[in-house]
Amino acid sequence: GKVTLVEADEIMGHHEVFTDRGGLPVLLVRAGVEIRPGTRALELVPQGVRVRIRHDGEAIIPAGTVVLACGYRPDRALADDLQ
Protein backbone atom coordinates (compact mmCIF):
# COMPACT_ATOMS: atom_id res chain seq x y z
CA GLY A 1 0.00 0.00 0.00
CA LYS A 2 0.88 3.64 -0.25
CA VAL A 3 2.04 5.69 2.75
CA THR A 4 1.53 9.45 2.95
CA LEU A 5 3.01 11.51 5.79
CA VAL A 6 1.10 14.73 6.48
CA GLU A 7 3.23 17.41 8.18
CA ALA A 8 1.66 20.72 9.27
CA ASP A 9 5.01 22.54 9.25
CA GLU A 10 6.86 23.40 6.06
CA ILE A 11 9.98 21.66 7.39
CA MET A 12 9.55 18.20 8.87
CA GLY A 13 10.70 17.89 12.48
CA HIS A 14 12.29 21.31 12.83
CA HIS A 15 10.98 21.59 16.41
CA GLU A 16 12.36 18.19 17.41
CA VAL A 17 15.66 17.34 19.05
CA PHE A 18 16.73 14.66 16.64
CA THR A 19 20.27 14.09 15.42
CA ASP A 20 19.42 12.99 11.88
CA ARG A 21 16.50 15.32 11.22
CA GLY A 22 17.90 16.25 7.79
CA GLY A 23 18.38 12.64 6.72
CA LEU A 24 14.98 11.34 7.79
CA PRO A 25 12.99 12.78 4.86
CA VAL A 26 15.49 11.25 2.41
CA LEU A 27 15.10 7.83 4.02
CA LEU A 28 11.32 8.11 4.00
CA VAL A 29 11.21 9.05 0.32
CA ARG A 30 13.58 6.17 -0.53
CA ALA A 31 11.15 3.86 1.28
CA GLY A 32 8.32 5.13 -0.92
CA VAL A 33 6.67 7.48 1.59
CA GLU A 34 5.03 10.57 0.11
CA ILE A 35 5.72 13.56 2.38
CA ARG A 36 3.19 16.42 2.34
CA PRO A 37 4.76 19.40 4.21
CA GLY A 38 2.59 22.44 4.93
CA THR A 39 -0.46 20.19 5.16
CA ARG A 40 -2.68 20.00 8.23
CA ALA A 41 -5.06 17.11 8.91
CA LEU A 42 -8.53 18.48 9.65
CA GLU A 43 -10.92 15.57 9.78
CA LEU A 44 -11.30 11.86 9.13
CA VAL A 45 -13.94 11.28 6.46
CA PRO A 46 -15.18 8.05 4.89
CA GLN A 47 -12.87 8.57 1.89
CA GLY A 48 -9.75 9.24 3.98
CA VAL A 49 -8.42 12.45 5.56
CA ARG A 50 -9.58 15.97 4.80
CA VAL A 51 -6.55 18.26 4.87
CA ARG A 52 -5.75 21.94 4.49
CA ILE A 53 -2.77 22.51 2.22
CA ARG A 54 -1.11 25.77 3.23
CA HIS A 55 -1.21 27.47 -0.20
CA ASP A 56 -3.73 25.33 -2.09
CA GLY A 57 -6.88 25.12 0.06
CA GLU A 58 -8.46 21.85 1.13
CA ALA A 59 -8.28 18.35 -0.30
CA ILE A 60 -8.99 14.75 0.65
CA ILE A 61 -6.15 12.27 0.82
CA PRO A 62 -7.64 8.83 0.16
CA ALA A 63 -6.90 6.39 2.98
CA GLY A 64 -7.99 2.96 4.13
CA THR A 65 -5.97 3.18 7.36
CA VAL A 66 -4.94 6.32 9.26
CA VAL A 67 -2.23 6.41 11.93
CA LEU A 68 -2.35 9.51 14.09
CA ALA A 69 0.95 10.82 15.50
CA CYS A 70 0.45 14.22 17.11
CA GLY A 71 2.92 16.71 18.42
CA TYR A 72 3.27 17.31 22.09
CA ARG A 73 4.04 20.04 24.60
CA PRO A 74 6.30 19.23 27.54
CA ASP A 75 5.11 19.54 31.12
CA ARG A 76 7.73 21.98 32.41
CA ALA A 77 6.33 22.30 35.95
CA LEU A 78 9.17 20.40 37.61
CA ALA A 79 11.89 22.21 35.65
CA ASP A 80 10.30 25.56 36.43
CA ASP A 81 10.04 24.69 40.14
CA LEU A 82 13.74 23.79 40.26
CA GLN A 83 14.80 27.14 38.82
mmCIF file of the C-alpha atoms, coordinates in Angstrom:
data_MODEL
# 
_entry.id   MODEL 
# 
loop_
_atom_site.group_PDB 
_atom_site.id 
_atom_site.type_symbol 
_atom_site.label_atom_id 
_atom_site.label_alt_id 
_atom_site.label_comp_id 
_atom_site.label_asym_id 
_atom_site.label_entity_id 
_atom_site.label_seq_id 
_atom_site.pdbx_PDB_ins_code 
_atom_site.Cartn_x 
_atom_site.Cartn_y 
_atom_site.Cartn_z 
_atom_site.occupancy 
_atom_site.B_iso_or_equiv 
_atom_site.pdbx_formal_charge 
_atom_site.auth_seq_id 
_atom_site.auth_comp_id 
_atom_site.auth_asym_id 
_atom_site.auth_atom_id 
_atom_site.pdbx_PDB_model_num 
ATOM 1  C CA . GLY A 1 1  ? 0.000   0.000  0.000  1.00 0.00 ? 1  GLY A CA 1 
ATOM 2  C CA . LYS A 1 2  ? 0.878   3.644  -0.254 1.00 0.00 ? 2  LYS A CA 1 
ATOM 3  C CA . VAL A 1 3  ? 2.044   5.685  2.750  1.00 0.00 ? 3  VAL A CA 1 
ATOM 4  C CA . THR A 1 4  ? 1.529   9.449  2.951  1.00 0.00 ? 4  THR A CA 1 
ATOM 5  C CA . LEU A 1 5  ? 3.007   11.506 5.794  1.00 0.00 ? 5  LEU A CA 1 
ATOM 6  C CA . VAL A 1 6  ? 1.103   14.732 6.478  1.00 0.00 ? 6  VAL A CA 1 
ATOM 7  C CA . GLU A 1 7  ? 3.225   17.414 8.183  1.00 0.00 ? 7  GLU A CA 1 
ATOM 8  C CA . ALA A 1 8  ? 1.658   20.718 9.273  1.00 0.00 ? 8  ALA A CA 1 
ATOM 9  C CA . ASP A 1 9  ? 5.015   22.541 9.254  1.00 0.00 ? 9  ASP A CA 1 
ATOM 10 C CA . GLU A 1 10 ? 6.860   23.405 6.057  1.00 0.00 ? 10 GLU A CA 1 
ATOM 11 C CA . ILE A 1 11 ? 9.980   21.661 7.392  1.00 0.00 ? 11 ILE A CA 1 
ATOM 12 C CA . MET A 1 12 ? 9.547   18.203 8.866  1.00 0.00 ? 12 MET A CA 1 
ATOM 13 C CA . GLY A 1 13 ? 10.702  17.885 12.480 1.00 0.00 ? 13 GLY A CA 1 
ATOM 14 C CA . HIS A 1 14 ? 12.290  21.313 12.825 1.00 0.00 ? 14 HIS A CA 1 
ATOM 15 C CA . HIS A 1 15 ? 10.979  21.589 16.407 1.00 0.00 ? 15 HIS A CA 1 
ATOM 16 C CA . GLU A 1 16 ? 12.361  18.194 17.409 1.00 0.00 ? 16 GLU A CA 1 
ATOM 17 C CA . VAL A 1 17 ? 15.660  17.344 19.050 1.00 0.00 ? 17 VAL A CA 1 
ATOM 18 C CA . PHE A 1 18 ? 16.731  14.660 16.643 1.00 0.00 ? 18 PHE A CA 1 
ATOM 19 C CA . THR A 1 19 ? 20.272  14.088 15.422 1.00 0.00 ? 19 THR A CA 1 
ATOM 20 C CA . ASP A 1 20 ? 19.416  12.988 11.879 1.00 0.00 ? 20 ASP A CA 1 
ATOM 21 C CA . ARG A 1 21 ? 16.501  15.324 11.217 1.00 0.00 ? 21 ARG A CA 1 
ATOM 22 C CA . GLY A 1 22 ? 17.904  16.249 7.793  1.00 0.00 ? 22 GLY A CA 1 
ATOM 23 C CA . GLY A 1 23 ? 18.377  12.643 6.717  1.00 0.00 ? 23 GLY A CA 1 
ATOM 24 C CA . LEU A 1 24 ? 14.979  11.338 7.787  1.00 0.00 ? 24 LEU A CA 1 
ATOM 25 C CA . PRO A 1 25 ? 12.992  12.781 4.855  1.00 0.00 ? 25 PRO A CA 1 
ATOM 26 C CA . VAL A 1 26 ? 15.487  11.250 2.405  1.00 0.00 ? 26 VAL A CA 1 
ATOM 27 C CA . LEU A 1 27 ? 15.103  7.835  4.024  1.00 0.00 ? 27 LEU A CA 1 
ATOM 28 C CA . LEU A 1 28 ? 11.319  8.107  4.005  1.00 0.00 ? 28 LEU A CA 1 
ATOM 29 C CA . VAL A 1 29 ? 11.214  9.054  0.316  1.00 0.00 ? 29 VAL A CA 1 
ATOM 30 C CA . ARG A 1 30 ? 13.576  6.173  -0.533 1.00 0.00 ? 30 ARG A CA 1 
ATOM 31 C CA . ALA A 1 31 ? 11.151  3.863  1.281  1.00 0.00 ? 31 ALA A CA 1 
ATOM 32 C CA . GLY A 1 32 ? 8.315   5.133  -0.924 1.00 0.00 ? 32 GLY A CA 1 
ATOM 33 C CA . VAL A 1 33 ? 6.671   7.483  1.591  1.00 0.00 ? 33 VAL A CA 1 
ATOM 34 C CA . GLU A 1 34 ? 5.030   10.570 0.110  1.00 0.00 ? 34 GLU A CA 1 
ATOM 35 C CA . ILE A 1 35 ? 5.724   13.564 2.382  1.00 0.00 ? 35 ILE A CA 1 
ATOM 36 C CA . ARG A 1 36 ? 3.194   16.423 2.340  1.00 0.00 ? 36 ARG A CA 1 
ATOM 37 C CA . PRO A 1 37 ? 4.756   19.395 4.213  1.00 0.00 ? 37 PRO A CA 1 
ATOM 38 C CA . GLY A 1 38 ? 2.594   22.439 4.926  1.00 0.00 ? 38 GLY A CA 1 
ATOM 39 C CA . THR A 1 39 ? -0.460  20.185 5.156  1.00 0.00 ? 39 THR A CA 1 
ATOM 40 C CA . ARG A 1 40 ? -2.677  19.997 8.232  1.00 0.00 ? 40 ARG A CA 1 
ATOM 41 C CA . ALA A 1 41 ? -5.063  17.111 8.909  1.00 0.00 ? 41 ALA A CA 1 
ATOM 42 C CA . LEU A 1 42 ? -8.532  18.475 9.652  1.00 0.00 ? 42 LEU A CA 1 
ATOM 43 C CA . GLU A 1 43 ? -10.919 15.565 9.782  1.00 0.00 ? 43 GLU A CA 1 
ATOM 44 C CA . LEU A 1 44 ? -11.300 11.857 9.131  1.00 0.00 ? 44 LEU A CA 1 
ATOM 45 C CA . VAL A 1 45 ? -13.936 11.281 6.464  1.00 0.00 ? 45 VAL A CA 1 
ATOM 46 C CA . PRO A 1 46 ? -15.185 8.047  4.892  1.00 0.00 ? 46 PRO A CA 1 
ATOM 47 C CA . GLN A 1 47 ? -12.871 8.571  1.894  1.00 0.00 ? 47 GLN A CA 1 
ATOM 48 C CA . GLY A 1 48 ? -9.749  9.244  3.979  1.00 0.00 ? 48 GLY A CA 1 
ATOM 49 C CA . VAL A 1 49 ? -8.421  12.447 5.559  1.00 0.00 ? 49 VAL A CA 1 
ATOM 50 C CA . ARG A 1 50 ? -9.582  15.974 4.796  1.00 0.00 ? 50 ARG A CA 1 
ATOM 51 C CA . VAL A 1 51 ? -6.548  18.260 4.865  1.00 0.00 ? 51 VAL A CA 1 
ATOM 52 C CA . ARG A 1 52 ? -5.750  21.940 4.493  1.00 0.00 ? 52 ARG A CA 1 
ATOM 53 C CA . ILE A 1 53 ? -2.773  22.508 2.219  1.00 0.00 ? 53 ILE A CA 1 
ATOM 54 C CA . ARG A 1 54 ? -1.112  25.772 3.230  1.00 0.00 ? 54 ARG A CA 1 
ATOM 55 C CA . HIS A 1 55 ? -1.212  27.467 -0.202 1.00 0.00 ? 55 HIS A CA 1 
ATOM 56 C CA . ASP A 1 56 ? -3.733  25.330 -2.089 1.00 0.00 ? 56 ASP A CA 1 
ATOM 57 C CA . GLY A 1 57 ? -6.880  25.116 0.056  1.00 0.00 ? 57 GLY A CA 1 
ATOM 58 C CA . GLU A 1 58 ? -8.461  21.854 1.133  1.00 0.00 ? 58 GLU A CA 1 
ATOM 59 C CA . ALA A 1 59 ? -8.278  18.352 -0.301 1.00 0.00 ? 59 ALA A CA 1 
ATOM 60 C CA . ILE A 1 60 ? -8.993  14.754 0.652  1.00 0.00 ? 60 ILE A CA 1 
ATOM 61 C CA . ILE A 1 61 ? -6.147  12.268 0.824  1.00 0.00 ? 61 ILE A CA 1 
ATOM 62 C CA . PRO A 1 62 ? -7.635  8.828  0.163  1.00 0.00 ? 62 PRO A CA 1 
ATOM 63 C CA . ALA A 1 63 ? -6.899  6.387  2.982  1.00 0.00 ? 63 ALA A CA 1 
ATOM 64 C CA . GLY A 1 64 ? -7.987  2.963  4.131  1.00 0.00 ? 64 GLY A CA 1 
ATOM 65 C CA . THR A 1 65 ? -5.971  3.183  7.363  1.00 0.00 ? 65 THR A CA 1 
ATOM 66 C CA . VAL A 1 66 ? -4.939  6.324  9.261  1.00 0.00 ? 66 VAL A CA 1 
ATOM 67 C CA . VAL A 1 67 ? -2.229  6.410  11.931 1.00 0.00 ? 67 VAL A CA 1 
ATOM 68 C CA . LEU A 1 68 ? -2.347  9.511  14.091 1.00 0.00 ? 68 LEU A CA 1 
ATOM 69 C CA . ALA A 1 69 ? 0.952   10.824 15.501 1.00 0.00 ? 69 ALA A CA 1 
ATOM 70 C CA . CYS A 1 70 ? 0.455   14.216 17.106 1.00 0.00 ? 70 CYS A CA 1 
ATOM 71 C CA . GLY A 1 71 ? 2.919   16.714 18.418 1.00 0.00 ? 71 GLY A CA 1 
ATOM 72 C CA . TYR A 1 72 ? 3.269   17.314 22.095 1.00 0.00 ? 72 TYR A CA 1 
ATOM 73 C CA . ARG A 1 73 ? 4.039   20.040 24.597 1.00 0.00 ? 73 ARG A CA 1 
ATOM 74 C CA . PRO A 1 74 ? 6.304   19.233 27.538 1.00 0.00 ? 74 PRO A CA 1 
ATOM 75 C CA . ASP A 1 75 ? 5.113   19.536 31.120 1.00 0.00 ? 75 ASP A CA 1 
ATOM 76 C CA . ARG A 1 76 ? 7.734   21.983 32.412 1.00 0.00 ? 76 ARG A CA 1 
ATOM 77 C CA . ALA A 1 77 ? 6.329   22.304 35.950 1.00 0.00 ? 77 ALA A CA 1 
ATOM 78 C CA . LEU A 1 78 ? 9.170   20.395 37.610 1.00 0.00 ? 78 LEU A CA 1 
ATOM 79 C CA . ALA A 1 79 ? 11.893  22.205 35.652 1.00 0.00 ? 79 ALA A CA 1 
ATOM 80 C CA . ASP A 1 80 ? 10.296  25.563 36.428 1.00 0.00 ? 80 ASP A CA 1 
ATOM 81 C CA . ASP A 1 81 ? 10.041  24.691 40.140 1.00 0.00 ? 81 ASP A CA 1 
ATOM 82 C CA . LEU A 1 82 ? 13.741  23.793 40.258 1.00 0.00 ? 82 LEU A CA 1 
ATOM 83 C CA . GLN A 1 83 ? 14.799  27.145 38.819 1.00 0.00 ? 83 GLN A CA 1 
# 
